[in-house]
Short mmCIF file of C-alpha atoms (C1' of nucleotides) in Angstrom, two decimals:
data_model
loop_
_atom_site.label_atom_id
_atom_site.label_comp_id
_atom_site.label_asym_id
_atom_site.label_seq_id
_atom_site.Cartn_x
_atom_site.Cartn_y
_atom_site.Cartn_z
CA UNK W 1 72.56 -240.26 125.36
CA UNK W 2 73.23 -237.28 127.39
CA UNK W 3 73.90 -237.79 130.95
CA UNK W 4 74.47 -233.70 131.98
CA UNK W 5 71.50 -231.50 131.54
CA UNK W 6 70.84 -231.70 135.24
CA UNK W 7 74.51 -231.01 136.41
CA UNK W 8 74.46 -228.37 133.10
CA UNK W 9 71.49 -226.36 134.08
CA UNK W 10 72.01 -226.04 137.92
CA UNK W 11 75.63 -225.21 137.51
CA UNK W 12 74.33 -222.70 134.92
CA UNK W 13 72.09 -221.18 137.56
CA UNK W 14 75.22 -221.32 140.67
CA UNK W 15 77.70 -219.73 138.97
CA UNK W 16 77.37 -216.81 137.51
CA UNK W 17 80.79 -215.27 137.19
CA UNK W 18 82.81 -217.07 139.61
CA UNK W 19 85.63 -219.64 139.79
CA UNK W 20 84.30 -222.93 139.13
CA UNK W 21 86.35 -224.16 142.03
CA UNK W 22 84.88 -221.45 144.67
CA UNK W 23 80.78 -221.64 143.39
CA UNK W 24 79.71 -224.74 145.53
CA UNK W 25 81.35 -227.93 145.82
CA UNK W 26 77.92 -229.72 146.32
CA UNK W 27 77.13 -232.14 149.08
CA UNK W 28 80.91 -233.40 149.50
CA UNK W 29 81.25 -231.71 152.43
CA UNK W 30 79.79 -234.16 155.04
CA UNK W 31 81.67 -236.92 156.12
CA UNK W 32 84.42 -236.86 158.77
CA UNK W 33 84.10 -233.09 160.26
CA UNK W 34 86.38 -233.87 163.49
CA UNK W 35 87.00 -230.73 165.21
CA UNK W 36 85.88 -228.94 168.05
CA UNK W 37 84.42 -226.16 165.33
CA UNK W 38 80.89 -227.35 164.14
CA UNK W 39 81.09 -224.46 161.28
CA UNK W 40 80.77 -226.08 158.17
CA UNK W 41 81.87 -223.33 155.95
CA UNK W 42 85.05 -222.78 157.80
CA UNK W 43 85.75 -226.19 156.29
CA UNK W 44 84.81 -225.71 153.22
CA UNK W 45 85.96 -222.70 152.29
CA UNK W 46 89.93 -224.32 153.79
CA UNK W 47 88.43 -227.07 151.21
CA UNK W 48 88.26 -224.62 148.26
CA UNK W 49 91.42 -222.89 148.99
CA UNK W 50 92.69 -226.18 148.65
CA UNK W 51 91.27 -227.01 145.40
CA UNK W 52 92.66 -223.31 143.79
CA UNK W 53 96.15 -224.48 145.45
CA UNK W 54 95.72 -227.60 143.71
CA UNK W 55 94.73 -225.99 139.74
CA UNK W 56 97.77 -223.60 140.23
CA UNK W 57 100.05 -225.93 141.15
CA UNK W 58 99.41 -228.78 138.38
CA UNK W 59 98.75 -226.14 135.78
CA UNK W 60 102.38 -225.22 136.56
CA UNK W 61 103.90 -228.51 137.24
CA UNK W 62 101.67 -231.04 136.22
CA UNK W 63 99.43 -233.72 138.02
CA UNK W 64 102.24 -235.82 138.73
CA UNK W 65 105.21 -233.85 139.47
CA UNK W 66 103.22 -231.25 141.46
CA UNK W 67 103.15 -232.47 145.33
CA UNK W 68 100.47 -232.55 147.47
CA UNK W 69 103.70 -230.62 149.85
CA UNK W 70 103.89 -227.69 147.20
CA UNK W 71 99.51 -227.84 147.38
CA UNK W 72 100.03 -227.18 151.05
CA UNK W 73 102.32 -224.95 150.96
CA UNK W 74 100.17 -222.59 148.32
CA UNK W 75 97.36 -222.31 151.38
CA UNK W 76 99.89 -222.23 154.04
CA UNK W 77 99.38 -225.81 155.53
CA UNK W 78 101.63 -228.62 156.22
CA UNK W 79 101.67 -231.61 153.44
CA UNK W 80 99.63 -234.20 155.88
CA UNK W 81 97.31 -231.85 156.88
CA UNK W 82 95.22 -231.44 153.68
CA UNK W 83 93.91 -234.69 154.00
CA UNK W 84 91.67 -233.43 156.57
CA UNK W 85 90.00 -231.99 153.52
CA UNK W 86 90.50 -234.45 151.35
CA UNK W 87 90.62 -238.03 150.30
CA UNK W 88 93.45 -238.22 148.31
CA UNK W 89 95.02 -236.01 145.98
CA UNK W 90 93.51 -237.54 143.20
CA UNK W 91 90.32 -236.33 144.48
CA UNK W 92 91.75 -232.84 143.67
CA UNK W 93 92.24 -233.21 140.07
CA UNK W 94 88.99 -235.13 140.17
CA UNK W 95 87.03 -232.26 141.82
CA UNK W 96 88.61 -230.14 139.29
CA UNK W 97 88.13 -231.86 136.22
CA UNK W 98 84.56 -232.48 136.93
CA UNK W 99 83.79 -228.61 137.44
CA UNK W 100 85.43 -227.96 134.30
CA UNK W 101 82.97 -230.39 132.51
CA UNK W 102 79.56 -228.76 134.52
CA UNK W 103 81.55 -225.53 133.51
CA UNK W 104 82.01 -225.83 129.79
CA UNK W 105 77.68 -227.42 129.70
CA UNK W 106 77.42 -223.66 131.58
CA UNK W 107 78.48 -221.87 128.64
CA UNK W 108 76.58 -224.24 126.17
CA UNK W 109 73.70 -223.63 127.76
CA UNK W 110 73.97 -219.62 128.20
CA UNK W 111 74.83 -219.12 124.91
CA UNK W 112 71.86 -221.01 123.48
CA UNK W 113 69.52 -219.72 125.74
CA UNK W 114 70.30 -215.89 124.39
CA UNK W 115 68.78 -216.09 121.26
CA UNK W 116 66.54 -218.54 119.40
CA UNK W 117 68.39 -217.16 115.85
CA UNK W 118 71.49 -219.82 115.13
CA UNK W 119 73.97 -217.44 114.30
CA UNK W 120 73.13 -215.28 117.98
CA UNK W 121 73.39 -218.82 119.56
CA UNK W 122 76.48 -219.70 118.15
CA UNK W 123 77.96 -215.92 118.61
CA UNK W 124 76.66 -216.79 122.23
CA UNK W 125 78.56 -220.04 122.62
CA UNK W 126 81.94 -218.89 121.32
CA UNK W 127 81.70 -215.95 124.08
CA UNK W 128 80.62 -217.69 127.00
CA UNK W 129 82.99 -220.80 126.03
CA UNK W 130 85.83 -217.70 126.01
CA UNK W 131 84.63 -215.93 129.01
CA UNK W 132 85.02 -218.62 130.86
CA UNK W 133 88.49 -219.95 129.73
CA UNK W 134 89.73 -216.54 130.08
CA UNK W 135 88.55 -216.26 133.75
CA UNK W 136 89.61 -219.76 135.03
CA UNK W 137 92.57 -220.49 132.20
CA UNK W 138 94.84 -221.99 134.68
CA UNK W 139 91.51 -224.43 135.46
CA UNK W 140 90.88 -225.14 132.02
CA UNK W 141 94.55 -226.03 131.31
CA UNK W 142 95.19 -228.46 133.92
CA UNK W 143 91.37 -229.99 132.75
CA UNK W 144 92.90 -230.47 129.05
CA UNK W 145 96.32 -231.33 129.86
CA UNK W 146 95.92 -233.68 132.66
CA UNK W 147 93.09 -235.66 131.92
CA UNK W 148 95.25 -238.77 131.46
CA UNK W 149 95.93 -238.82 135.00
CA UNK W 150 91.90 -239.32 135.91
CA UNK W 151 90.57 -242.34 136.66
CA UNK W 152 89.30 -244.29 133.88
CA UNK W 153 85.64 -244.02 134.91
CA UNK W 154 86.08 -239.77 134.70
CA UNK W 155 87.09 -239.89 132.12
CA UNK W 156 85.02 -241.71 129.82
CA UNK W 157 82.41 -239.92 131.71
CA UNK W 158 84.47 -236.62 130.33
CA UNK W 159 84.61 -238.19 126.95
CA UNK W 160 81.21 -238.26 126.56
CA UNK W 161 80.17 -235.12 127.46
CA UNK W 162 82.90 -233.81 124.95
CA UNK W 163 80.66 -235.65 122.46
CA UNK W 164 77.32 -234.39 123.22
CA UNK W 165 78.81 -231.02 123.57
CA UNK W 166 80.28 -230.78 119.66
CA UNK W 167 76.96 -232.69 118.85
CA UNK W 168 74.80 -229.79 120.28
CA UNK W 169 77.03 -227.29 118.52
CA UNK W 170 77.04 -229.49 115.22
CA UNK W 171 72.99 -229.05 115.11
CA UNK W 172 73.46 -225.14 115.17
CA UNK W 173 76.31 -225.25 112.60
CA UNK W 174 73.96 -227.16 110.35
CA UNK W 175 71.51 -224.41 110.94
CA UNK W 176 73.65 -222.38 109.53
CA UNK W 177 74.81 -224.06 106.56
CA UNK W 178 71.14 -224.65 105.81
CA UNK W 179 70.66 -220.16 105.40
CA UNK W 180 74.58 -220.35 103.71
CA UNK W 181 75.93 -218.12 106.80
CA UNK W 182 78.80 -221.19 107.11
CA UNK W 183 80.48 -222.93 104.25
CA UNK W 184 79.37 -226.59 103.69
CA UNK W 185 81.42 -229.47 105.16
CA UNK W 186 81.02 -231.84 108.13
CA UNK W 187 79.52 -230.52 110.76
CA UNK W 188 81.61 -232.30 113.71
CA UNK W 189 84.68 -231.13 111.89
CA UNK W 190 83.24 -227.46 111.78
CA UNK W 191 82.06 -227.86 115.14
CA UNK W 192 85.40 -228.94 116.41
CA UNK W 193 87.20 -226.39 114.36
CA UNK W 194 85.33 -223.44 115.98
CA UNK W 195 85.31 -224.44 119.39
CA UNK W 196 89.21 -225.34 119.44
CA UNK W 197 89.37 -221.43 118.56
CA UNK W 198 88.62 -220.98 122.29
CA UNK W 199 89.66 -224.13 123.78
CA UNK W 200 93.57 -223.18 122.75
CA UNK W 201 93.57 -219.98 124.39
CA UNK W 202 94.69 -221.76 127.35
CA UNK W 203 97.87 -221.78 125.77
CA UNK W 204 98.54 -218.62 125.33
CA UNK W 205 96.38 -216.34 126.75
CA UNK W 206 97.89 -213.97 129.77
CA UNK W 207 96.14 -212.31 132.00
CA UNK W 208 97.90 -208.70 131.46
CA UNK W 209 96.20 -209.25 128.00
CA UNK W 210 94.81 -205.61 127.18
CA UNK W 211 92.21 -207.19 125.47
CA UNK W 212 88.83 -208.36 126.86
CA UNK W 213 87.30 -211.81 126.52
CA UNK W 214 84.48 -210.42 124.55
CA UNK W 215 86.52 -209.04 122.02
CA UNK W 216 88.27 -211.89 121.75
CA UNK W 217 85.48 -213.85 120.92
CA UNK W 218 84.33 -211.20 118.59
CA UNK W 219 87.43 -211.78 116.41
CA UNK W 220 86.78 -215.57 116.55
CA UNK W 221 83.48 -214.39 115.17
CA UNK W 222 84.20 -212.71 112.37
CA UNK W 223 86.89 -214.42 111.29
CA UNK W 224 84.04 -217.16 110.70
CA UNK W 225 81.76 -214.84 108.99
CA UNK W 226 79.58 -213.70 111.90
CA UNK W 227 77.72 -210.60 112.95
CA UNK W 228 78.59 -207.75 110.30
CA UNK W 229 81.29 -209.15 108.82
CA UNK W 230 82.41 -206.95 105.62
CA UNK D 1 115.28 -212.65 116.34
CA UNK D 2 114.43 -216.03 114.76
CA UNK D 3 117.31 -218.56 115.65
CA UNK D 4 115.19 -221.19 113.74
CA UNK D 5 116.04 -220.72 109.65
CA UNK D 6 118.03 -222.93 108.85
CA UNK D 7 116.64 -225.75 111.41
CA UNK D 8 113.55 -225.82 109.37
CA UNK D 9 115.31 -225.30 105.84
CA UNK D 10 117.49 -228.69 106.44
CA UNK D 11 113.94 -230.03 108.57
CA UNK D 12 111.98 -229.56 105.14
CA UNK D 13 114.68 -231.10 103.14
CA UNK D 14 115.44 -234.13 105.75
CA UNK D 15 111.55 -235.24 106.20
CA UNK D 16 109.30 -235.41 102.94
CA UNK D 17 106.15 -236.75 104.48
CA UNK D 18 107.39 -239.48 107.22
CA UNK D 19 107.62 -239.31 111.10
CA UNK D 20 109.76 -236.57 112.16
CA UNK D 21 111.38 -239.40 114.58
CA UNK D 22 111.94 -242.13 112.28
CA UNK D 23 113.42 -240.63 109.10
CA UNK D 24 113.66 -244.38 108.89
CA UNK D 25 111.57 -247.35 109.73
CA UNK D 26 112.09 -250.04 107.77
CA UNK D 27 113.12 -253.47 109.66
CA UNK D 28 113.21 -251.96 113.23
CA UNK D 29 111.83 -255.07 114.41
CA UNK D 30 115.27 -256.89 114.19
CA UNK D 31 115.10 -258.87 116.74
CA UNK D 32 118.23 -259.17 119.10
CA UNK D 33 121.27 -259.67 116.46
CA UNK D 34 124.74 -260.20 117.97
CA UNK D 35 127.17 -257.65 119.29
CA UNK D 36 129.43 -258.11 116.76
CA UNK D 37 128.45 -255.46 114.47
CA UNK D 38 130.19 -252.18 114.52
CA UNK D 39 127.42 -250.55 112.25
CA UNK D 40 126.25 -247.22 113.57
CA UNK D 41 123.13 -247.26 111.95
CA UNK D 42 122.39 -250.17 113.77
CA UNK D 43 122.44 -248.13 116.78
CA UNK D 44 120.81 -245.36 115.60
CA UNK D 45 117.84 -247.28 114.48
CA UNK D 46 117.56 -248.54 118.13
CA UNK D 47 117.87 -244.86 118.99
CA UNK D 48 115.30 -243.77 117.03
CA UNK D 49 112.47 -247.04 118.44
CA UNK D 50 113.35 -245.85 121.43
CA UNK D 51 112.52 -241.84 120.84
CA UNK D 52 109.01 -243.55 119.16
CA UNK D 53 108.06 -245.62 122.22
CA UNK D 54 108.72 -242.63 124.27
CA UNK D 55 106.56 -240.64 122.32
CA UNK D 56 103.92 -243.82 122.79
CA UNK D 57 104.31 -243.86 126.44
CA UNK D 58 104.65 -239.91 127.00
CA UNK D 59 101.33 -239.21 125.10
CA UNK D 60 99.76 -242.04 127.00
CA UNK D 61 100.66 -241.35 130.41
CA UNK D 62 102.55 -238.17 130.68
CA UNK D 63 106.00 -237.41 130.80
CA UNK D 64 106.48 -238.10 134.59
CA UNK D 65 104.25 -240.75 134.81
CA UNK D 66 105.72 -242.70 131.90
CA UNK D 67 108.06 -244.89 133.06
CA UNK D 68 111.93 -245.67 131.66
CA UNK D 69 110.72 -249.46 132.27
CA UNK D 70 107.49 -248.87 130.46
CA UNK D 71 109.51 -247.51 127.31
CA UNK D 72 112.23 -250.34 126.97
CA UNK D 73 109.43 -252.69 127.11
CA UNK D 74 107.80 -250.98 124.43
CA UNK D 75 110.59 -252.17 122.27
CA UNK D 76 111.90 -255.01 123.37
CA UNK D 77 114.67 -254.13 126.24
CA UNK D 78 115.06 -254.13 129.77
CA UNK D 79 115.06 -250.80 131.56
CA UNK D 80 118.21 -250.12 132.06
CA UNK D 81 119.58 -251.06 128.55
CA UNK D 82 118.13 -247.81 127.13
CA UNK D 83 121.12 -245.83 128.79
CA UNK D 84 123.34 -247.37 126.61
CA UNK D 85 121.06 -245.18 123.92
CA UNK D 86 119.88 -242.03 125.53
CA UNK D 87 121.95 -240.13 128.40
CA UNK D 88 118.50 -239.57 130.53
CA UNK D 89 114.67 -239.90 130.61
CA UNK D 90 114.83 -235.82 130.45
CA UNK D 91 117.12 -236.25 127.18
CA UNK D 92 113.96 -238.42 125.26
CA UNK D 93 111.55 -235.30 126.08
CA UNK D 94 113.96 -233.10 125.15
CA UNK D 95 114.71 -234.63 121.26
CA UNK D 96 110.92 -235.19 121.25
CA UNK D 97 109.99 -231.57 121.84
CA UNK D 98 113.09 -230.02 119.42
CA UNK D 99 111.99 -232.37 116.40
CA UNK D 100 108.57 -231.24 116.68
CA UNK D 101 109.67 -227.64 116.68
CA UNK D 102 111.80 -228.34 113.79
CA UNK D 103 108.37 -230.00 112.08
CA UNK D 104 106.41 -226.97 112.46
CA UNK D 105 108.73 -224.56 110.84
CA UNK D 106 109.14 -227.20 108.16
CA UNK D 107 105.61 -226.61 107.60
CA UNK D 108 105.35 -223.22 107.96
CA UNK D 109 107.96 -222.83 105.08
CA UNK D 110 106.68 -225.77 102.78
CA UNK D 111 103.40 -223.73 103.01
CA UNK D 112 104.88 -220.31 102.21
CA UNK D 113 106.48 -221.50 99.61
CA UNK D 114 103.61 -223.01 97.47
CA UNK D 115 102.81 -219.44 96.37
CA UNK D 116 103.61 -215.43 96.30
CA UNK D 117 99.92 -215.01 96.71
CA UNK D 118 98.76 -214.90 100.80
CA UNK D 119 95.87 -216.85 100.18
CA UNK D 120 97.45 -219.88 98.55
CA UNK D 121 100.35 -219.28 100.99
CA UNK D 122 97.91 -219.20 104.29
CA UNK D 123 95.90 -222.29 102.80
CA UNK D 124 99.36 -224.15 102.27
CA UNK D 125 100.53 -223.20 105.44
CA UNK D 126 97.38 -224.86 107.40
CA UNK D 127 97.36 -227.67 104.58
CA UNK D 128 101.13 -228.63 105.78
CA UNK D 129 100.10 -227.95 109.79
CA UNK D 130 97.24 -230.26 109.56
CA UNK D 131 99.12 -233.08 107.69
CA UNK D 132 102.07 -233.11 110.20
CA UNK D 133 99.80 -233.59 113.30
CA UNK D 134 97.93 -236.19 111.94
CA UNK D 135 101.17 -237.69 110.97
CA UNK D 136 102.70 -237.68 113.97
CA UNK D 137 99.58 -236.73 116.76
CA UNK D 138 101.19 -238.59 119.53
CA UNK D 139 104.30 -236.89 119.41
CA UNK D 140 102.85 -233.39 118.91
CA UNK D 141 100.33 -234.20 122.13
CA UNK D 142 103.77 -234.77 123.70
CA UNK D 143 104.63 -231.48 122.19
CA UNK D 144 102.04 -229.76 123.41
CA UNK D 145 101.03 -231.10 127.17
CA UNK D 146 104.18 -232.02 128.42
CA UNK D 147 106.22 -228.95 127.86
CA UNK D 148 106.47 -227.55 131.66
CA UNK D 149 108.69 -230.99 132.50
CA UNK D 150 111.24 -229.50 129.55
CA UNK D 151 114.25 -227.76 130.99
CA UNK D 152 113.85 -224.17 131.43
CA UNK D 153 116.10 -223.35 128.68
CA UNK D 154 114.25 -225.57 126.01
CA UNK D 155 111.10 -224.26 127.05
CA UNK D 156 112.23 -220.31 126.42
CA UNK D 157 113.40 -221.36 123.13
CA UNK D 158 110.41 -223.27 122.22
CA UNK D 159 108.29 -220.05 123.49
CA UNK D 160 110.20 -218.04 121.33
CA UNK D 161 109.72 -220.20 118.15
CA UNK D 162 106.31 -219.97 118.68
CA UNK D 163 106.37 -216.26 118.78
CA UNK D 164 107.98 -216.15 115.71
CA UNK D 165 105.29 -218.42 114.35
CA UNK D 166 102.42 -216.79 115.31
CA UNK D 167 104.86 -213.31 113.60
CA UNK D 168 105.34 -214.82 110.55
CA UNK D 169 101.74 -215.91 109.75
CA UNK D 170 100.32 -212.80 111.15
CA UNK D 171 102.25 -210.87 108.51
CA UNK D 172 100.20 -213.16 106.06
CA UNK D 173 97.14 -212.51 107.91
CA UNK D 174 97.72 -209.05 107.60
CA UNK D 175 98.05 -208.77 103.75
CA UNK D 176 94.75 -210.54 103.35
CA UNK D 177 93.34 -208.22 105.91
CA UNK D 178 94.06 -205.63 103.33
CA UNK D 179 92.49 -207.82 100.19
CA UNK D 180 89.78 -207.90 102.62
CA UNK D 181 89.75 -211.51 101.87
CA UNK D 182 89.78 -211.14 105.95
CA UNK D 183 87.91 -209.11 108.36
CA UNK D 184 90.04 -206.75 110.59
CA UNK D 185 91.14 -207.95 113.75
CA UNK D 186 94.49 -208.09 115.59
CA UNK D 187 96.49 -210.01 113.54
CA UNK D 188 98.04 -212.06 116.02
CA UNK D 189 94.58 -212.81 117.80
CA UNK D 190 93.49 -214.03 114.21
CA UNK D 191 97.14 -215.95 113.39
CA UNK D 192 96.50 -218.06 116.74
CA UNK D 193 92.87 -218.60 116.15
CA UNK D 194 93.51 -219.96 112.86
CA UNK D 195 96.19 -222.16 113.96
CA UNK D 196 94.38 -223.73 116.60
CA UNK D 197 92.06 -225.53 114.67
CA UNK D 198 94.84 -227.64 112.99
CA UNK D 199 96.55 -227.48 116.77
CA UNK D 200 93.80 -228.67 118.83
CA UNK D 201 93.21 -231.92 116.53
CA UNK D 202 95.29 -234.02 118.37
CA UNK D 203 92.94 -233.87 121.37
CA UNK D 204 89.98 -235.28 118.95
CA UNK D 205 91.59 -236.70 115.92
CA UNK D 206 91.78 -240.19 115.10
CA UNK D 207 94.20 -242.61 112.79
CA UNK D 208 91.14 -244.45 112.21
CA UNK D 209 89.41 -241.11 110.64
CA UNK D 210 87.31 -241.42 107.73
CA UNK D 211 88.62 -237.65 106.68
CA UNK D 212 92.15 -237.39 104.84
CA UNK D 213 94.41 -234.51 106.39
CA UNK D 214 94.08 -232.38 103.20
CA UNK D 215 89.81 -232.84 103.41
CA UNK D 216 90.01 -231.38 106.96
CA UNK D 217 92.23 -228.91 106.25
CA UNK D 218 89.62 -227.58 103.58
CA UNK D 219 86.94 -227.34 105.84
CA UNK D 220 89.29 -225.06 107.74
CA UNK D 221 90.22 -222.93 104.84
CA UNK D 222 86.23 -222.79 104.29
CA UNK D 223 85.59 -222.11 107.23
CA UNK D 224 87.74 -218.81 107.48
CA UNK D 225 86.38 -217.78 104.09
CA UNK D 226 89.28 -218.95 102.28
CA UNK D 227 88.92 -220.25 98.85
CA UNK D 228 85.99 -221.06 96.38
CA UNK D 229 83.59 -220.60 99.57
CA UNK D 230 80.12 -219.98 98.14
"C1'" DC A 1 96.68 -229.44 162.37
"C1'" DC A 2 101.74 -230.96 163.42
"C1'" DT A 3 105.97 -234.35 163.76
"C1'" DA A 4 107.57 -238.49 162.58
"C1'" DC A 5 107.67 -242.14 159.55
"C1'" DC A 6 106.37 -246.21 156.59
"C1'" DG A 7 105.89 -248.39 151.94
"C1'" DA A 8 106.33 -248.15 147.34
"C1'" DT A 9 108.07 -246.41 143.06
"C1'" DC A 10 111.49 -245.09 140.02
"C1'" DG A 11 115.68 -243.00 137.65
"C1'" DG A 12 120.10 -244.11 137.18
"C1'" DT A 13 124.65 -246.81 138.23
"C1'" DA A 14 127.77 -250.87 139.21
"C1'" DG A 15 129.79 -254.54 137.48
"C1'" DG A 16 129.89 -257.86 134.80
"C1'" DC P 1 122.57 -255.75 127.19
"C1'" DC P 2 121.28 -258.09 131.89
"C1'" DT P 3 120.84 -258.63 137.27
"C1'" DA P 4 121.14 -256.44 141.27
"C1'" DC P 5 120.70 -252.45 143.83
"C1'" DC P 6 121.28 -247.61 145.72
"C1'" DG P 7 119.34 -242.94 146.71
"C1'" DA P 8 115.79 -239.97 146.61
"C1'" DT P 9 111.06 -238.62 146.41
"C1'" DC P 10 106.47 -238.74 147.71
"C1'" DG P 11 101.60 -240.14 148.99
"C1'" DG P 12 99.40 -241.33 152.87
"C1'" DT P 13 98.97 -242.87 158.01
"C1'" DA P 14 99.90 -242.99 163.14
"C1'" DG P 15 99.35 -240.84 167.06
"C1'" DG P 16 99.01 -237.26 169.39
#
DNA sequence: CCTACCGATCGGTAGG
DNA sequence: CCTACCGATCGGTAGG
């Protein structure tokens, strides 16, 4: 059923804080290495300059009309010579879409983990899920809006994990219908319904916003009858 | 400030529960028929199969990767016979995007006006939300993703629209805020959270969908405490 | 990591 | 409303 936990926990334990794009990249880095410079992190770090370049510029443009010229130009290289860190500039939204999904199984699984009580789990969830959007919202728009321009393999591999995810949260909202702390109803639906809450910020969120992530989430919260609500 | 009034008075007149791009859709399927006819309605219906199989292709593929080929075949023409239609591939985003503008104040104002009292008006606002996107959830995904390859100056308007969106419910927000019937918070924070939910559906819902828009829309309402909940 | 450049795609027009 | 086709853009490679 679930093909993540692995990918979810370590990428739990990597990043803590960071851009999902700068944390570590994994073992993609071998391959061709042709220079002079045997320094591997030289390389990659060019690599995940690259990648940023790459968010900013489809988040702005989109996938399609965003050049791999304009990607270049964002880390100060000529258009050809990012393919010395790449494959292909599908890769990039690849790379990117795929840290997005280890990302969001991140948040699932620090939220959970701070409480055994549903209601601290779920309050967990909603502020990890909008901690992270809020630090990486350029990231997590391109991720949502682009994700017809993966390759069909991503993303039903994407699809699914969207799946288990609302299904994990869907066992904690029937928790709490179960001690009346949420309204009855379908728990996908309710599931979906709270965790779109974050998922839109993407939309409209700026980051001169004068208010925190956390108390963000904390109106998200109570507007669903968490914590001390009235 | 809002430039929108009467666009969504005449909107809410014009569309009474139909596809805010085919006002009509009877026998679009008419086969070739000879050039004889001087009917204009002839050619506007044409128009209009056009504007949906944009939609079809935009929400499928994007706006830049959606071809003007992969359109006209979508009903029936060859590529460059749509220019005897539509003035440009930019011109088919560009009705898209304005109609579904138009469609959202229509609901905003068929909501309001269900009631004086905020909670019937904020419940009939989200009611009339939720029915239009799953109405029309290819054309608002078109709405939503695709709105960086708008022209600059449809994009500022659209931005400001939604401002006044987000105003106008917030000053509902705010009176039930006061009824405590919600807990304090920013009101616009809270206006945008609870418009997600019916927002973010058309990443997740489904024509096929057991649920009826107005069943969904409940668990919303519930969800936010509005209504008969417990 | 650069300059040159190829191959393919695609929006839009010509001209009937 | 079609066949042909132009002009421009762009991803990726050659070859240093």
């Amino acid at each position: 059923m679930s093909t993540h936990p692995g990918r979810a926990a370590s990428a739990a334990k990597q990043q803590r804080g960071k851009s999902p794009l700068t944390a570590e990249t994994g073992p993609a880095s071998s391959g061709d290495s042709g220079g002079a410079s045997a320094d591997i992190t030289e390389h990659e770090l060019k690599r995940r300059a690259i990648l940023e370049g790459a968010a900013a510029v489809f988040a702005r443009r989109g996938f399609v009309a965003g050049t791999t010229k304009e990607i270049a130009a964002e880390v100060g290289l000529s258009q050809p010579a990012i393919y010395h860190y790449v494959g292909s500039k599908s890769d990039l939204l690849r790379e990117i879409a795929l840290q997005v999904d280890r990302d969001l199984f991140a948040a699932l699984e620090s939220g959970i983990a701070r409480s055994t009580n549903p209601a601290e789990q779920l309050r967990g969830i909603i502020e990890e899920y909008t901690a992270a959007v809020v630090r990486d919202r350029r990231v997590f728009a391109v991720f949502w809006q682009e994700g017809h321009s993966l390759p069909q393999e991503i993303q039903d591999r994407i699809r699914e994990d969207q799946r288990d995810f609302i299904t994990r949260v869907g066992k904690i909202v029937a928790r709490l219908q179960r001690s009346k702390v949420l309204p009855p109803g379908p728990v996908a639906v309710m599931a979906r319904a709270i965790l779109s809450m974050p998922s839109w910020m993407y939309h409209w969120y700026l980051p001169e916003g004068q208010m925190t992530a956390t108390e963000i989430a904390d109106v998200y919260c109570r507007l669903i009858g968490l914590g001390e609500r009235r």
